mmCIF file of N, CA, C and O in Angstrom:
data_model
loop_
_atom_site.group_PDB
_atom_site.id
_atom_site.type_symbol
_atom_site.label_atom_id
_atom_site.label_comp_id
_atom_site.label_asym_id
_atom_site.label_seq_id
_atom_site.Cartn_x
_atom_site.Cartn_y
_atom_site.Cartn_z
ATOM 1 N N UNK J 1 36.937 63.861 162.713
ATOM 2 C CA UNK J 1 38.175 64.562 162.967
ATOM 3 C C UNK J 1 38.929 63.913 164.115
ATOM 4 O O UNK J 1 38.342 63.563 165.139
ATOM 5 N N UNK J 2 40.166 63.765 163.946
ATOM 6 C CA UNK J 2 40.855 63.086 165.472
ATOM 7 C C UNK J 2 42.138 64.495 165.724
ATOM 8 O O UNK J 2 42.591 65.406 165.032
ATOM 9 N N UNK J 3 42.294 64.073 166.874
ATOM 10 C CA UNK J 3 43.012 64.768 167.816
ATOM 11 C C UNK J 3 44.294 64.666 167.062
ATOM 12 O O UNK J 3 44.694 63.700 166.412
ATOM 13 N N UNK J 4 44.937 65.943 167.274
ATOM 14 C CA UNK J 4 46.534 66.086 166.702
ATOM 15 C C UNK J 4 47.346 66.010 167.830
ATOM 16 O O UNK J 4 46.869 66.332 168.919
ATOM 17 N N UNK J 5 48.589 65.605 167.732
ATOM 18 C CA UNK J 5 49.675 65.246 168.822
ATOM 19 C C UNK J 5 50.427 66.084 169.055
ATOM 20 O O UNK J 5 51.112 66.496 168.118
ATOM 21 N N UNK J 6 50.624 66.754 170.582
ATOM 22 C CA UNK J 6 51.436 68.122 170.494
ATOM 23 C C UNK J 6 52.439 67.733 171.634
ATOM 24 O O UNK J 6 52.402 66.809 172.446
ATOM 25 N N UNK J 7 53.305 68.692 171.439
ATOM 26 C CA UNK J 7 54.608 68.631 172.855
ATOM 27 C C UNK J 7 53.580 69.758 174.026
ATOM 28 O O UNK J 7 52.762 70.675 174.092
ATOM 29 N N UNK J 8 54.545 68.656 174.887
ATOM 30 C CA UNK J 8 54.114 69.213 176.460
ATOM 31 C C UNK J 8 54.258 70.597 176.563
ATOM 32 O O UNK J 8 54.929 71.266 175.776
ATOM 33 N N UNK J 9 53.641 71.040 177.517
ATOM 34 C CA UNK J 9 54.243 73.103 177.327
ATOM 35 C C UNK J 9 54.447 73.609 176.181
ATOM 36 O O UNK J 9 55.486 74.249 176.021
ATOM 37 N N UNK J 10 53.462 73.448 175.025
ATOM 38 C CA UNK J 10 53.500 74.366 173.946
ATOM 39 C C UNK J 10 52.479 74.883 173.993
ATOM 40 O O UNK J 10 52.009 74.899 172.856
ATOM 41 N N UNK J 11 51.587 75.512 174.961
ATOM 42 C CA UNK J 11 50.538 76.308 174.689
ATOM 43 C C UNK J 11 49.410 75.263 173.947
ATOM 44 O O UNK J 11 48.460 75.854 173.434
ATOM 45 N N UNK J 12 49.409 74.337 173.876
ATOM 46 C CA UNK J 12 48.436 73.888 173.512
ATOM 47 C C UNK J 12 47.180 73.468 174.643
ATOM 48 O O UNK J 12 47.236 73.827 175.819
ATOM 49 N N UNK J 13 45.759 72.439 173.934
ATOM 50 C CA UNK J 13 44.775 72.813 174.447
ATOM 51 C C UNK J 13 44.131 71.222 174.420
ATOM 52 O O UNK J 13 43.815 70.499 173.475
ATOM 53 N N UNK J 14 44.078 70.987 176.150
ATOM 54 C CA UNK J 14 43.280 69.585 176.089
ATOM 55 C C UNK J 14 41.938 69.657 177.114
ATOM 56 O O UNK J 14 41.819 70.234 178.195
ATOM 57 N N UNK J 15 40.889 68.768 176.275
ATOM 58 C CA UNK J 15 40.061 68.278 177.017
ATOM 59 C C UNK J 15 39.524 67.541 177.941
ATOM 60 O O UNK J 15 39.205 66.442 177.489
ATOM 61 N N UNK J 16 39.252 67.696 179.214
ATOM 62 C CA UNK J 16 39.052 66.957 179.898
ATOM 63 C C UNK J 16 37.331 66.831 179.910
ATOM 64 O O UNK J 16 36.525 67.749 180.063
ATOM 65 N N UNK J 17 37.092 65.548 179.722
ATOM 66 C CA UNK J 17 35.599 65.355 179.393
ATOM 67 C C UNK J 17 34.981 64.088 180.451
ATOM 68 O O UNK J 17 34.324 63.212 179.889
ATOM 69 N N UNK J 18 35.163 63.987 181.851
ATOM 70 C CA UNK J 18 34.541 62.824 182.553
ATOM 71 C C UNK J 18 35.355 62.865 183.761
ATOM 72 O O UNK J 18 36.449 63.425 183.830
ATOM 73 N N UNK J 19 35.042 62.532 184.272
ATOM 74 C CA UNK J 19 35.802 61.764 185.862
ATOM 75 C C UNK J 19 34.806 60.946 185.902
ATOM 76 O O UNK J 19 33.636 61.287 185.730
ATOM 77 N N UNK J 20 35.374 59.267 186.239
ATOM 78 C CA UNK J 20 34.779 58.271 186.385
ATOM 79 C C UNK J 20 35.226 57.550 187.799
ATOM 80 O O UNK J 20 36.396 57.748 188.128
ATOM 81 N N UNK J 21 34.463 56.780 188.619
ATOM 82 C CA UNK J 21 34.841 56.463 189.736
ATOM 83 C C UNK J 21 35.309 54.405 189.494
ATOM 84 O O UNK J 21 35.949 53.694 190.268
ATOM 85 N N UNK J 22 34.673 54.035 188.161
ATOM 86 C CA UNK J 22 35.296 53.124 187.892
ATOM 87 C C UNK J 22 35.533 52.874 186.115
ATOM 88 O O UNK J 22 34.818 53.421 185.275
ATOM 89 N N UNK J 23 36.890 51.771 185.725
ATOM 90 C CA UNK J 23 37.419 51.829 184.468
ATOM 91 C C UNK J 23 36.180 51.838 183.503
ATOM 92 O O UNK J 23 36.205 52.459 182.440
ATOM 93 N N UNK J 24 35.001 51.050 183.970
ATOM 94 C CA UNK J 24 34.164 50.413 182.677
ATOM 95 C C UNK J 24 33.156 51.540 182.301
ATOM 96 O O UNK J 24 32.408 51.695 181.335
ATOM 97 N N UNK J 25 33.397 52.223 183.353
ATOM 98 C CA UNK J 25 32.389 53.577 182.735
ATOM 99 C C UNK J 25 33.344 54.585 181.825
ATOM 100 O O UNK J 25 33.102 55.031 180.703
ATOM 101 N N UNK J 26 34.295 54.764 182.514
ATOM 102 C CA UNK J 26 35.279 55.695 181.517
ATOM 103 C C UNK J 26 35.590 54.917 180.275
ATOM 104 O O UNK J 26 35.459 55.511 179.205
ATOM 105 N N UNK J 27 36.058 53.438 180.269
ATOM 106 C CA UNK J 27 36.305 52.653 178.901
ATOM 107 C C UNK J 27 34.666 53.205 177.928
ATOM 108 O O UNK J 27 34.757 54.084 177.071
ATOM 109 N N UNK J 28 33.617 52.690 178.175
ATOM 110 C CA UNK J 28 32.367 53.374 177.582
ATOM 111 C C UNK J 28 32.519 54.471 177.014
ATOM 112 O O UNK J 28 32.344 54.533 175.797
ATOM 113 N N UNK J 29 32.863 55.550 177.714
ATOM 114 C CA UNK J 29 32.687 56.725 176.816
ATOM 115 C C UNK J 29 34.074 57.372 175.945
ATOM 116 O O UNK J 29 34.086 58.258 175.091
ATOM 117 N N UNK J 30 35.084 56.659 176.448
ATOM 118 C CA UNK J 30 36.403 56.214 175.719
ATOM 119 C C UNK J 30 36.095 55.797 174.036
ATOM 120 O O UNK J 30 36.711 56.418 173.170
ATOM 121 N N UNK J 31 35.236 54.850 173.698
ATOM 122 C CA UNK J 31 34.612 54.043 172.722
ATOM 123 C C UNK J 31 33.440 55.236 172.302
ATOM 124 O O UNK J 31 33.249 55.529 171.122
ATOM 125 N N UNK J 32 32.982 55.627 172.986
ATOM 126 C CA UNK J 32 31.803 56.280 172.516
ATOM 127 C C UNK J 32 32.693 57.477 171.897
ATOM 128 O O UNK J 32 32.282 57.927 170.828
ATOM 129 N N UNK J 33 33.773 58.001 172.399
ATOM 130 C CA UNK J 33 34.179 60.011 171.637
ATOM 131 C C UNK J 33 35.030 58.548 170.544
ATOM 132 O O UNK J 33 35.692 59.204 169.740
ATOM 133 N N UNK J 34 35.220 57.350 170.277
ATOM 134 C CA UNK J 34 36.125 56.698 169.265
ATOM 135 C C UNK J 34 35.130 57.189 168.187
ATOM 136 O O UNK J 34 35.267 58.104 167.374
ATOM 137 N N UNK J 35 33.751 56.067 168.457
ATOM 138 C CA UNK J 35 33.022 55.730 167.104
ATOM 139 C C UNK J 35 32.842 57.319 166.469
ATOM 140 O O UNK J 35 32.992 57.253 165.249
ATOM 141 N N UNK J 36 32.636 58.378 166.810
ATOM 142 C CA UNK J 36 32.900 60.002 166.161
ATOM 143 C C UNK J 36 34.174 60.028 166.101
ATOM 144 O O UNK J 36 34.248 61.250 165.973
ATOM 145 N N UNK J 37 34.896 59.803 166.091
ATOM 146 C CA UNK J 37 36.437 60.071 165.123
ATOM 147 C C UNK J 37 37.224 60.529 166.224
ATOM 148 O O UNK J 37 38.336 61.026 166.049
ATOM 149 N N UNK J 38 36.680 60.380 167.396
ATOM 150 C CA UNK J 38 38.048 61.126 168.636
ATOM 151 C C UNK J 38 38.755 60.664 169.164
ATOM 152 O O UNK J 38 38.266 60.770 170.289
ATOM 153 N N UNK J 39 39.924 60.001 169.329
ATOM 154 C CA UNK J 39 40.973 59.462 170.102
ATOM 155 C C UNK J 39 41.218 59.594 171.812
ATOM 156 O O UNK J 39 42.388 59.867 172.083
ATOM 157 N N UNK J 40 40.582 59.489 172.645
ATOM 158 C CA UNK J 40 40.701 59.967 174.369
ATOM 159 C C UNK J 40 41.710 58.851 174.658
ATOM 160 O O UNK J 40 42.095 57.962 173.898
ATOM 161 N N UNK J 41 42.146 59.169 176.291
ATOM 162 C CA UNK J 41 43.057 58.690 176.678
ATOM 163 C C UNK J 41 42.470 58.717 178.337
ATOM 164 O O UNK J 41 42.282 59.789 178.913
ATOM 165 N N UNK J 42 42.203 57.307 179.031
ATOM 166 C CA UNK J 42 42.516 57.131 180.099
ATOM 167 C C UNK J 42 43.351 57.588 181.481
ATOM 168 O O UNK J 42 44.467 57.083 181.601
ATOM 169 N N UNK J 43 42.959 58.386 182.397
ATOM 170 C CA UNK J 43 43.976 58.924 182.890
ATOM 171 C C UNK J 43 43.519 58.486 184.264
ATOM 172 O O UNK J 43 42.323 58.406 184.543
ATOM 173 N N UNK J 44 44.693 58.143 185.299
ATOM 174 C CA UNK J 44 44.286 58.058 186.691
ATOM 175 C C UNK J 44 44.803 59.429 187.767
ATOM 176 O O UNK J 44 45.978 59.775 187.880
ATOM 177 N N UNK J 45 43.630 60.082 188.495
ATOM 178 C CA UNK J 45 43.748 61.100 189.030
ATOM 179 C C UNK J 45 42.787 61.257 190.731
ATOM 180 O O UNK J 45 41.628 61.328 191.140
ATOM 181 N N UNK J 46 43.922 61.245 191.150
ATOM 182 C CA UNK J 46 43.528 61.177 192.564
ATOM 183 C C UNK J 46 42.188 60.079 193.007
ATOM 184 O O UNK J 46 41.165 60.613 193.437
ATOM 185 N N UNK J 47 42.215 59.222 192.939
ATOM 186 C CA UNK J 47 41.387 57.737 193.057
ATOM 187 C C UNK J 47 40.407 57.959 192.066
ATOM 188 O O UNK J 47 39.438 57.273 192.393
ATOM 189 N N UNK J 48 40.083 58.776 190.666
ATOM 190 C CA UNK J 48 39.051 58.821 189.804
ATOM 191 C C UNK J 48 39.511 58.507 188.305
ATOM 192 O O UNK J 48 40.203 59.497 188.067
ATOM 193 N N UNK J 49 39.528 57.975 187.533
ATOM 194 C CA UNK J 49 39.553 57.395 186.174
ATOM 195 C C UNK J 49 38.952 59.014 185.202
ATOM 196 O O UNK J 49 37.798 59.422 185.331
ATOM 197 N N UNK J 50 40.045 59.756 184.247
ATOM 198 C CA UNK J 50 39.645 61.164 183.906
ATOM 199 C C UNK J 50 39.630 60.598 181.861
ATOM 200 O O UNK J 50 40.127 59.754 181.116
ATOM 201 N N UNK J 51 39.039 61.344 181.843
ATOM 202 C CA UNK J 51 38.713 61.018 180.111
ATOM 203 C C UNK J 51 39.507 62.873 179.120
ATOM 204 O O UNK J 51 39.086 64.000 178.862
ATOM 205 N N UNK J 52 40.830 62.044 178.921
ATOM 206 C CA UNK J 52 41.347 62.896 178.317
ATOM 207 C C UNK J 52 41.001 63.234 176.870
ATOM 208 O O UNK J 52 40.775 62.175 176.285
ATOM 209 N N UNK J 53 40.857 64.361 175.997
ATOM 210 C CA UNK J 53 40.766 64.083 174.399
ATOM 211 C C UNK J 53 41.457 65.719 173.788
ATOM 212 O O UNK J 53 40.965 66.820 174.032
ATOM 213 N N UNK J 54 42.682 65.449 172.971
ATOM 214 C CA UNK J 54 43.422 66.137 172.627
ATOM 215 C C UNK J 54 45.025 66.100 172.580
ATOM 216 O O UNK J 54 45.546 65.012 172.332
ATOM 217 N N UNK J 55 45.808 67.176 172.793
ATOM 218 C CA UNK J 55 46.182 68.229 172.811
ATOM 219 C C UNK J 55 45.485 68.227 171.603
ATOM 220 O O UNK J 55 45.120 67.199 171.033
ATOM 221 N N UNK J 56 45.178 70.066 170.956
ATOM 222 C CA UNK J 56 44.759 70.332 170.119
ATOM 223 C C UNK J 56 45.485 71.411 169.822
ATOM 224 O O UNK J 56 45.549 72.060 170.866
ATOM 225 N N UNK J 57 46.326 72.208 168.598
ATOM 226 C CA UNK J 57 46.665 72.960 168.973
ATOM 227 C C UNK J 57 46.603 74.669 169.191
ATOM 228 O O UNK J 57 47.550 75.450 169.285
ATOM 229 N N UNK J 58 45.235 74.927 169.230
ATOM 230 C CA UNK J 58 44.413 76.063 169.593
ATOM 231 C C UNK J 58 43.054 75.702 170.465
ATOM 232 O O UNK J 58 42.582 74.611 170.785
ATOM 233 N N UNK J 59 42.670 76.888 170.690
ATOM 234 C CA UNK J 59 41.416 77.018 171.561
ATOM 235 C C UNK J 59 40.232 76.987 170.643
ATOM 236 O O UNK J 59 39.260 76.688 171.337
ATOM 237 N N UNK J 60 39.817 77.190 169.185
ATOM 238 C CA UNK J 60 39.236 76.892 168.588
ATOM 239 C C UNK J 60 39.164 75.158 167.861
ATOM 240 O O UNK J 60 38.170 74.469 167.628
ATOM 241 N N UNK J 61 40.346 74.914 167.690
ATOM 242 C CA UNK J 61 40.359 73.330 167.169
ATOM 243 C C UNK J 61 39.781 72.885 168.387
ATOM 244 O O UNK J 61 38.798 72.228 168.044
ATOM 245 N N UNK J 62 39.876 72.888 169.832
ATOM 246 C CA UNK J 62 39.614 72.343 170.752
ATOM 247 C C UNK J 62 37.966 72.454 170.798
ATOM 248 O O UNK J 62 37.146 71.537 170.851
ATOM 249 N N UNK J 63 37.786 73.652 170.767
ATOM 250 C CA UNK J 63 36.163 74.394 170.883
ATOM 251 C C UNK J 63 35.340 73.495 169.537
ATOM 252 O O UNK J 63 34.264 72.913 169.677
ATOM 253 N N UNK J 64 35.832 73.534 168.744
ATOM 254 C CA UNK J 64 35.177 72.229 167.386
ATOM 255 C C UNK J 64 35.280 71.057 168.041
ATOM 256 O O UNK J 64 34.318 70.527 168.596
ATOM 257 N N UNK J 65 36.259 70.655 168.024
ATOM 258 C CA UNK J 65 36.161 68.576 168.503
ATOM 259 C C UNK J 65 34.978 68.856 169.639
ATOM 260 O O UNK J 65 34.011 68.229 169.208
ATOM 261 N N UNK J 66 34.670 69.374 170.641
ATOM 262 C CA UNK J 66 34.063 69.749 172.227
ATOM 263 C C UNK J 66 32.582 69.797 171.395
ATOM 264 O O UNK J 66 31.924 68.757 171.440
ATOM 265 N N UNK J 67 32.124 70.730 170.778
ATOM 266 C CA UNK J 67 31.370 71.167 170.019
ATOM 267 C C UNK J 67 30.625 69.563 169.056
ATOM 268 O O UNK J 67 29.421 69.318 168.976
ATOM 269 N N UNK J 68 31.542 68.871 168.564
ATOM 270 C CA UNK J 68 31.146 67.782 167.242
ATOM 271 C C UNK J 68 30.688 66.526 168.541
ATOM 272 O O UNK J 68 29.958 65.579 168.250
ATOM 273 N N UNK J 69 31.174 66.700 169.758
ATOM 274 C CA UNK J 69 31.340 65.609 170.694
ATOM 275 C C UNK J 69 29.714 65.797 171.097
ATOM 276 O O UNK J 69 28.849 64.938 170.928
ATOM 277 N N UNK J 70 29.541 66.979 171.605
ATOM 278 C CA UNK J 70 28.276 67.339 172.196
ATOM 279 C C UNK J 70 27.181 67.168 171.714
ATOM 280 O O UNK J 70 26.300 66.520 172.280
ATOM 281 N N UNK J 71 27.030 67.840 170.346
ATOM 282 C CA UNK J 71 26.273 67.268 168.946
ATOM 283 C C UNK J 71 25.896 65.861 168.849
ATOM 284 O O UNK J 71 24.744 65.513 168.590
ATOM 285 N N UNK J 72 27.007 64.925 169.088
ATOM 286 C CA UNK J 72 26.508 63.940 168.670
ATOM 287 C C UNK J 72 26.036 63.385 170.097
ATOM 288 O O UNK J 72 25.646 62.223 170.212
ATOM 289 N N UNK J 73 26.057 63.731 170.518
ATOM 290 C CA UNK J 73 25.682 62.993 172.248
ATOM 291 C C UNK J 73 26.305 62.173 173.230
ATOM 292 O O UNK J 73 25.871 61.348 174.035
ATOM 293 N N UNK J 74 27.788 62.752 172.868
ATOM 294 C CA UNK J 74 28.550 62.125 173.684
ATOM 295 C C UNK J 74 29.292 62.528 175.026
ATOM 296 O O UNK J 74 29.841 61.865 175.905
ATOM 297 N N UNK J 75 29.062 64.033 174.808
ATOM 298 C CA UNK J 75 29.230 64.677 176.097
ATOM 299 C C UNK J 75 28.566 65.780 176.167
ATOM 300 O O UNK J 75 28.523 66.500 175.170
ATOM 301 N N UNK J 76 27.912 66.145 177.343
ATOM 302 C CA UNK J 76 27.129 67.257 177.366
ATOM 303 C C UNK J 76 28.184 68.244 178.000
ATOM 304 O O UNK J 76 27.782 69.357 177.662
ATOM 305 N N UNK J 77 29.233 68.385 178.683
ATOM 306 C CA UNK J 77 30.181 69.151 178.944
ATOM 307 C C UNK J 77 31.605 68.608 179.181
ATOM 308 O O UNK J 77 31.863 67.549 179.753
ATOM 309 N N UNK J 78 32.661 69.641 178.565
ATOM 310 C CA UNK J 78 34.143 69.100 178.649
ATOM 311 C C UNK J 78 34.884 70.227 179.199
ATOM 312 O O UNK J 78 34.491 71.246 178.631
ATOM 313 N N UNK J 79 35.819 70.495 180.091
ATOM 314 C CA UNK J 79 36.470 71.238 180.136
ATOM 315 C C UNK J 79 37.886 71.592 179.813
ATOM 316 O O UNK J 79 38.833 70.866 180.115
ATOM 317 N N UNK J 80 38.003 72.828 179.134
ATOM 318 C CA UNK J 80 39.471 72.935 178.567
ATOM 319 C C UNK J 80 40.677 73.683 179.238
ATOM 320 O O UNK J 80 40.740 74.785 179.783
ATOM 321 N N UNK J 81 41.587 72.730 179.018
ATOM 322 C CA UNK J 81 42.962 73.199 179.714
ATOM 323 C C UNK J 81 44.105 73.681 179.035
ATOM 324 O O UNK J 81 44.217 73.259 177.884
ATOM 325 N N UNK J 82 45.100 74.552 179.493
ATOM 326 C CA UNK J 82 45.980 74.496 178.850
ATOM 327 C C UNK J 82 47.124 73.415 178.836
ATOM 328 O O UNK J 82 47.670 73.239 179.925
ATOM 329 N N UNK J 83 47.523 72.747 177.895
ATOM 330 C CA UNK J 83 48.345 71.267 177.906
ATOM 331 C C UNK J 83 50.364 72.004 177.679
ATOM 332 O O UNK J 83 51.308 71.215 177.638
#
């Protein structure tokens, strides 16, 4: 399943799954939510490299991708925001 594309401030729902202190660890698991079908996005946040994956546009579509990620062993926890 990959991530659907939403407008800013529509109530929608993104994952934040990592803070990395350098690129090659966040690129890694960037590749790793790919090879399961997830699209993430690189983000720089206050000197830490953040592993975005979503907008989604509910709290359940979000709670599945989070859910299929974990399963397969790619993240043991993500936290969700409103986007």
């Amino acid at each position: 399943p990959a991530s659907r594309a939403g407008t800013a401030g529509s109530g929608q729902k993104l994952l934040y799954c990592g803070s990395y202190t350098d690129t090659s660890s966040a690129e890694r698991d960037k590749a790793r939510s790919a090879f399961v079908g997830y699209s993430a996005k690189i983000a720089r946040f206050r000197g830490s490299y953040t592993l975005l994956i979503g907008p989604y546009p509910s709290r359940d579509e979000a709670t599945a991708a989070f859910t299929t990620l974990r399963d397969q062993g790619v993240f043991s926890r993500c936290t969700l925001y409103d986007y």
